[in-house]
mmCIF file of C-alpha atoms in Angstrom:
data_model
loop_
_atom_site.group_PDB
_atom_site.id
_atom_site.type_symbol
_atom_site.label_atom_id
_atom_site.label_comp_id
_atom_site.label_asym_id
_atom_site.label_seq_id
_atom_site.Cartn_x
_atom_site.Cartn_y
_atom_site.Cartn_z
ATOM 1 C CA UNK A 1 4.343 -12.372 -25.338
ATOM 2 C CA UNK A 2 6.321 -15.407 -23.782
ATOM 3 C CA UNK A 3 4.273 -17.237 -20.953
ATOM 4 C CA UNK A 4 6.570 -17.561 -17.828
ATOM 5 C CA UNK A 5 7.362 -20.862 -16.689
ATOM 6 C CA UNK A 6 5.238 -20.820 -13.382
ATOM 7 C CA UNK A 7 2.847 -18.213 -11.766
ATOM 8 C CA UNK A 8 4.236 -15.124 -10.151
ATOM 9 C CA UNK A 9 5.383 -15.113 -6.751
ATOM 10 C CA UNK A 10 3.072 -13.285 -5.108
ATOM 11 C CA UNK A 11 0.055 -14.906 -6.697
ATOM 12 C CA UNK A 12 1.939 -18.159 -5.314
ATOM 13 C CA UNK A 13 1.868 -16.627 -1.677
ATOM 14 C CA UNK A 14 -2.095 -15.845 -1.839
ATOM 15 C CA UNK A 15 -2.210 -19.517 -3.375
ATOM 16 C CA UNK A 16 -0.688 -21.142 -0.707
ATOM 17 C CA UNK A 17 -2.236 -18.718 2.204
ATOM 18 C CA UNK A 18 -5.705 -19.187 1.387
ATOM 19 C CA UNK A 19 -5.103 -22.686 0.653
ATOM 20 C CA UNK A 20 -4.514 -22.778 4.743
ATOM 21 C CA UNK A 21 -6.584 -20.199 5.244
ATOM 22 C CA UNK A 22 -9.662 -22.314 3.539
ATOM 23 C CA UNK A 23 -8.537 -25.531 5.347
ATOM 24 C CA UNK A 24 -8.603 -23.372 8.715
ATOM 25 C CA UNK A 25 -11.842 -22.462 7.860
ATOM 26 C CA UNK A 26 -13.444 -25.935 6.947
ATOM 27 C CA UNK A 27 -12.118 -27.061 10.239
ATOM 28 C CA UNK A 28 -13.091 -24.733 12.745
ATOM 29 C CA UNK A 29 -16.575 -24.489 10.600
ATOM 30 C CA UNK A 30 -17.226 -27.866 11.256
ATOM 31 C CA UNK A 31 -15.766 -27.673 14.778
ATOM 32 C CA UNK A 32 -17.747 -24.415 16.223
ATOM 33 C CA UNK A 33 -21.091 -25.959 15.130
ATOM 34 C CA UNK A 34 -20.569 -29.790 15.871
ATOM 35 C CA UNK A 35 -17.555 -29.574 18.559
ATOM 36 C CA UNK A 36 -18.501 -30.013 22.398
ATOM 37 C CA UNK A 37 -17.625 -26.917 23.496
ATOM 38 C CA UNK A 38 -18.060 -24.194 25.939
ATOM 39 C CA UNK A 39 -20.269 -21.359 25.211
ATOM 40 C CA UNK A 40 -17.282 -18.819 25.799
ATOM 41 C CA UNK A 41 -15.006 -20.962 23.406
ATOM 42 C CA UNK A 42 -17.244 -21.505 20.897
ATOM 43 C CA UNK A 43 -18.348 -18.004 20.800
ATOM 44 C CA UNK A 44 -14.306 -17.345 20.529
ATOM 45 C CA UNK A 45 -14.660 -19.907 17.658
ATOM 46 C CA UNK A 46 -16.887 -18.192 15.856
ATOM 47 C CA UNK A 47 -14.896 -14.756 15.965
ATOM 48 C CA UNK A 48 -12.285 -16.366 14.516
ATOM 49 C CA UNK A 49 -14.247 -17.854 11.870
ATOM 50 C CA UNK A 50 -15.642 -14.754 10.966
ATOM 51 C CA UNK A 51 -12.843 -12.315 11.015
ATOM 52 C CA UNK A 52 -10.750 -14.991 8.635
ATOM 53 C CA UNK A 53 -14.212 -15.347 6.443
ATOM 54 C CA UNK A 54 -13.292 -11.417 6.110
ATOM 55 C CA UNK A 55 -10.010 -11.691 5.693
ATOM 56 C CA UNK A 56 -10.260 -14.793 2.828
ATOM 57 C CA UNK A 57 -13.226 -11.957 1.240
ATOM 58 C CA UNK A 58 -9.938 -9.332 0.574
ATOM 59 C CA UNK A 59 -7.720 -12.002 -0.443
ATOM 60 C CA UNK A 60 -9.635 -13.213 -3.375
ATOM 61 C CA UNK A 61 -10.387 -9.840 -4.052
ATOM 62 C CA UNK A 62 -6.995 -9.488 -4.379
ATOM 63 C CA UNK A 63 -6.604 -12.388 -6.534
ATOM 64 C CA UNK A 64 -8.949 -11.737 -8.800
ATOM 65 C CA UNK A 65 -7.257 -8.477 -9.535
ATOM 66 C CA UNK A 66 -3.743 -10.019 -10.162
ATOM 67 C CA UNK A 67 -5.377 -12.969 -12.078
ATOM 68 C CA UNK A 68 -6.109 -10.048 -14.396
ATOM 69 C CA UNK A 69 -2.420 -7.946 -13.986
ATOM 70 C CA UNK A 70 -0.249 -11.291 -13.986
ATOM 71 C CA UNK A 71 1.195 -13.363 -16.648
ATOM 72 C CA UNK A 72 0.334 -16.711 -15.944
ATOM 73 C CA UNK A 73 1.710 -19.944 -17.403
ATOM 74 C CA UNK A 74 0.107 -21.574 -20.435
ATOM 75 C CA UNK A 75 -0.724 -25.346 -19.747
ATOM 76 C CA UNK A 76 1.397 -28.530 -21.293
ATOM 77 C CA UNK A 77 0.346 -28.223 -25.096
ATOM 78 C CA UNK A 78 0.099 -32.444 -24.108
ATOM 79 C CA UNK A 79 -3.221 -31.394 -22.351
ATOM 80 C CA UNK A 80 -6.595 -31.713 -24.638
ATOM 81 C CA UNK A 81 -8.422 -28.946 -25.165
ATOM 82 C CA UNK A 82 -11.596 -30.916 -23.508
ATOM 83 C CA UNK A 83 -9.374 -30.950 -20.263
ATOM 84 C CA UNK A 84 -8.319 -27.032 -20.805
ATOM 85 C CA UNK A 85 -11.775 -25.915 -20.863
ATOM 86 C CA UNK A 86 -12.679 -28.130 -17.239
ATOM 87 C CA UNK A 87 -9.567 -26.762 -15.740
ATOM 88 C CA UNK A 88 -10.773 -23.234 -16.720
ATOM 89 C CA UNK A 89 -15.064 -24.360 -15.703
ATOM 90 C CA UNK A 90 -13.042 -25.371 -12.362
ATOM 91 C CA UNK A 91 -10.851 -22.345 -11.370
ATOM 92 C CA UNK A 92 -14.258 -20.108 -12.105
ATOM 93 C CA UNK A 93 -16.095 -22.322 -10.145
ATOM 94 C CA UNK A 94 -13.760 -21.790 -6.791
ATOM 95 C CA UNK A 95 -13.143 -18.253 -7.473
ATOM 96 C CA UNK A 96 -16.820 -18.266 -7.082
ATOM 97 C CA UNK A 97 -17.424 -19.926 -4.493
ATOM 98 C CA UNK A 98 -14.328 -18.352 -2.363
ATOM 99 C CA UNK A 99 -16.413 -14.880 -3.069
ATOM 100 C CA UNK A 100 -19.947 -16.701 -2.764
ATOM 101 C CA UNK A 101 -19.303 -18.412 0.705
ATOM 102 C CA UNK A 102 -17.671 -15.702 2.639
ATOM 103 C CA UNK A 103 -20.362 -13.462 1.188
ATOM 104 C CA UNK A 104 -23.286 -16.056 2.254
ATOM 105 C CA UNK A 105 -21.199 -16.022 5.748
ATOM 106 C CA UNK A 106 -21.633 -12.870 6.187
ATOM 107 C CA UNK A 107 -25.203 -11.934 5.198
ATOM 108 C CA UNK A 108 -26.259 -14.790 7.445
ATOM 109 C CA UNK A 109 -24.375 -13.407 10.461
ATOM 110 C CA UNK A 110 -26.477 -9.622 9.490
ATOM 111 C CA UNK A 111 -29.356 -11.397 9.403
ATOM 112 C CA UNK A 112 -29.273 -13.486 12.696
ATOM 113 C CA UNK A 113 -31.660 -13.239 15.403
ATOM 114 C CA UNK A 114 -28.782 -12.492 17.580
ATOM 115 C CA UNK A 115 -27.333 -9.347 16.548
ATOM 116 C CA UNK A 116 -23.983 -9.983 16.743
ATOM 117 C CA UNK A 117 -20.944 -8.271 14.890
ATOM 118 C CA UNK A 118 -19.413 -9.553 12.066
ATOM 119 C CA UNK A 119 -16.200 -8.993 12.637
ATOM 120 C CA UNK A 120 -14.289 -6.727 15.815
ATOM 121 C CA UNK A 121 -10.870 -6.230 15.708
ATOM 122 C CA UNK A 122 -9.321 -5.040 18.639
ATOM 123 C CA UNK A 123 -12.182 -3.013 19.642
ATOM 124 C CA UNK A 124 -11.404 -0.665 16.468
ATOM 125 C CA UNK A 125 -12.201 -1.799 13.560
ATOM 126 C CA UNK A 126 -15.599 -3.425 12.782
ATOM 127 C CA UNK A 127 -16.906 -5.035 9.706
ATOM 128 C CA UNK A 128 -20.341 -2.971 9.196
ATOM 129 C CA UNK A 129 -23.802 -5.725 8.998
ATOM 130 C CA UNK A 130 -25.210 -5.374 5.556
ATOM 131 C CA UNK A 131 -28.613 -3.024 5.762
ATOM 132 C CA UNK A 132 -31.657 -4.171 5.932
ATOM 133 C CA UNK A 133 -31.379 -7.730 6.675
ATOM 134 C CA UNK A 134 -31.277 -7.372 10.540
ATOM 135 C CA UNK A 135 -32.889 -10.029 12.582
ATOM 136 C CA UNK A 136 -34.213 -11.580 9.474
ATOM 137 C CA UNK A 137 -34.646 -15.834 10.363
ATOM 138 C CA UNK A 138 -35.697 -16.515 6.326
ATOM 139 C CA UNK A 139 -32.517 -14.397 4.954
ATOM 140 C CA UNK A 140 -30.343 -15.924 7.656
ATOM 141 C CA UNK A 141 -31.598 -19.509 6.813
ATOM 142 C CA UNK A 142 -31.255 -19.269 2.934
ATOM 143 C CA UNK A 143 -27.836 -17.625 3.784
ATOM 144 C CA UNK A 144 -26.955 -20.487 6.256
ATOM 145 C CA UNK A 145 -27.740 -23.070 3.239
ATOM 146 C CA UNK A 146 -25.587 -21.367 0.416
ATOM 147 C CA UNK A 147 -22.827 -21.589 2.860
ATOM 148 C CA UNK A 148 -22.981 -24.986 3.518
ATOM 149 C CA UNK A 149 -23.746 -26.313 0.577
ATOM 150 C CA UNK A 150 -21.465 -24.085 -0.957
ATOM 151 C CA UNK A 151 -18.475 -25.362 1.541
ATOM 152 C CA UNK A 152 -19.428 -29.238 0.668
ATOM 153 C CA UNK A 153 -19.128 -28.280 -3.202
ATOM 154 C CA UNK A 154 -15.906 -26.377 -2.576
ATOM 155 C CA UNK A 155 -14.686 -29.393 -0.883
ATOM 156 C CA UNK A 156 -15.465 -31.179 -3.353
ATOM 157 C CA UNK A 157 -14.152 -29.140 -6.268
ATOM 158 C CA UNK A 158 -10.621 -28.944 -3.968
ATOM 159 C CA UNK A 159 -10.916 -32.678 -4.055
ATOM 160 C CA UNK A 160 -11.318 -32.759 -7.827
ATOM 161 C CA UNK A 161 -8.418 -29.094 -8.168
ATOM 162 C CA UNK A 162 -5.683 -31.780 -6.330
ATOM 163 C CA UNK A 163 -6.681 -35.224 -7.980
ATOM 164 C CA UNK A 164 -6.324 -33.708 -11.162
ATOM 165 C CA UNK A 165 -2.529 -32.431 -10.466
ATOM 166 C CA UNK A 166 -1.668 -35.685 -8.941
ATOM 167 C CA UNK A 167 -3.512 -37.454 -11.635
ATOM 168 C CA UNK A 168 -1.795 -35.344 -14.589
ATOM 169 C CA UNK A 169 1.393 -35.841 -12.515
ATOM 170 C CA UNK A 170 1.481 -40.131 -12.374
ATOM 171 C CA UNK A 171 -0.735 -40.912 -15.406
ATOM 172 C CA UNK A 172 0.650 -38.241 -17.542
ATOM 173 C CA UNK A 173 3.913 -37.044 -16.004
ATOM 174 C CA UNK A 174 3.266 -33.399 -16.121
ATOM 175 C CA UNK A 175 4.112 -32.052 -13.059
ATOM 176 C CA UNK A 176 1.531 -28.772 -13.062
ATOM 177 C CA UNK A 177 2.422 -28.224 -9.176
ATOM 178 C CA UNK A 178 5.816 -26.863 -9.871
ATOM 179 C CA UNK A 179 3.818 -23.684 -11.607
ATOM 180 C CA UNK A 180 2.259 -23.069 -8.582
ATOM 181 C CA UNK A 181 5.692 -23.217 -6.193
ATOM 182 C CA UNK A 182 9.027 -21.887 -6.064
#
C-alpha cells in the first residue's frame, strides 16, 4: 500500500487543536495556581482547566483511534533507523502522557478535600468523580504529583517533538512539518 505524502486531514485538525489546546492548558495551569488572583476568578480558572482537561481526554481518545484507521506517512528513508525508533519512543511517550495527565487531573480533583465537580457544563452535563476516592488527601497528593511532573516531562518532550523538526529541517533539510499541514 502507497504511504500518502502527509497525514490525513482530520488527524491534522486534532494535531493542531490539541497542540493549542495543551498550550492553553500549561498556561492557565501555571496561572490558576501561581497567578494573583481573586478567589471567584481563579475558581473560574480552574473550571476551565478542568472542562478542557476533559475535553483534551476525548480528543486523544480520538486520536488514538485514527492513529490506528489512518494511513500515515512513512519518514525520509534519509532518517537512521536509531532516529526512527526515538521518534516512535517519543510519540508513545506523549500519547501517554496526554492520557496520563488529564487522567491524574482528574482523579486528583475526585479525591480533593473539597468536593468539587469535575467538570459542569451548563448546568447539564457533569463529568461523574471516580468512586471511591472521595475526600482522599494521599490519592489527591500522589495524583497532584503525576500531574505535575507529568506536565514538566511533557514540556519537555514538546521541547524535544519541535527541536527535532526544526533540527531535521536546517541540519538535514527534511522538512517533516509539511506532513503535519496542509
Amino acid at each position: 500500500m502507497n504511504k500518502p505524502a502527509r497525514y490525513h486531514s482530520l488527524a491534522i485538525v486534532l494535531h493542531w487543536a490539541m497542540a493549542l489546546g495543551v498550550a492553553f492548558m500549561i498556561g492557565s495551569g501555571l496561572y490558576m495556581v501561581n497567578g494573583d488572583l481573586p478567589k471567584a476568578q481563579q475558581f473560574d480558572l480552574y473550571q476551565i482547566h478542568k472542562a478542557s482537561g476533559v475535553v483534551i481526554l476525548w480528543a486523544m481518545a480520538l486520536r488514538l483511534v485514527l492513529r490506528f484507521m489512518l494511513p500515515r506517512p512513512a519518514l525520509p528513508s534519509s532518517i537512521p533507523p536509531t532516529q526512527r525508533r526515538k521518534a516512535a519512543m517519543g510519540h508513545v511517550a506523549l500519547y501517554c502522557l496526554l492520557f496520563i495527565i488529564p487522567i491524574a487531573g482528574w482523579v486528583m480533583v475526585s479525591a480533593s478535600p473539597f468536593g468539587l465537580p469535575t467538570f459542569v457544563f451548563f448546568d447539564w452535563l457533569k463529568w461523574p468523580h471516580i468512586p471511591g476516592i472521595a475526600r482522599n488527601k494521599t490519592v489527591a497528593g500522589i495524583a497532584n504529583a503525576v500531574h505535575w511532573y507529568g506536565v514538566l516531562t511533557l514540556v519537555a518532550l514538546l521541547c524535544a517533538h519541535i527541536g527535532a523538526v526544526v533540527l531535521h529541517k536546517i541540519k538535514h533539510s527534511e522538512n517533516l512539518l509539511k506532513r503535519m499541514w496542509w
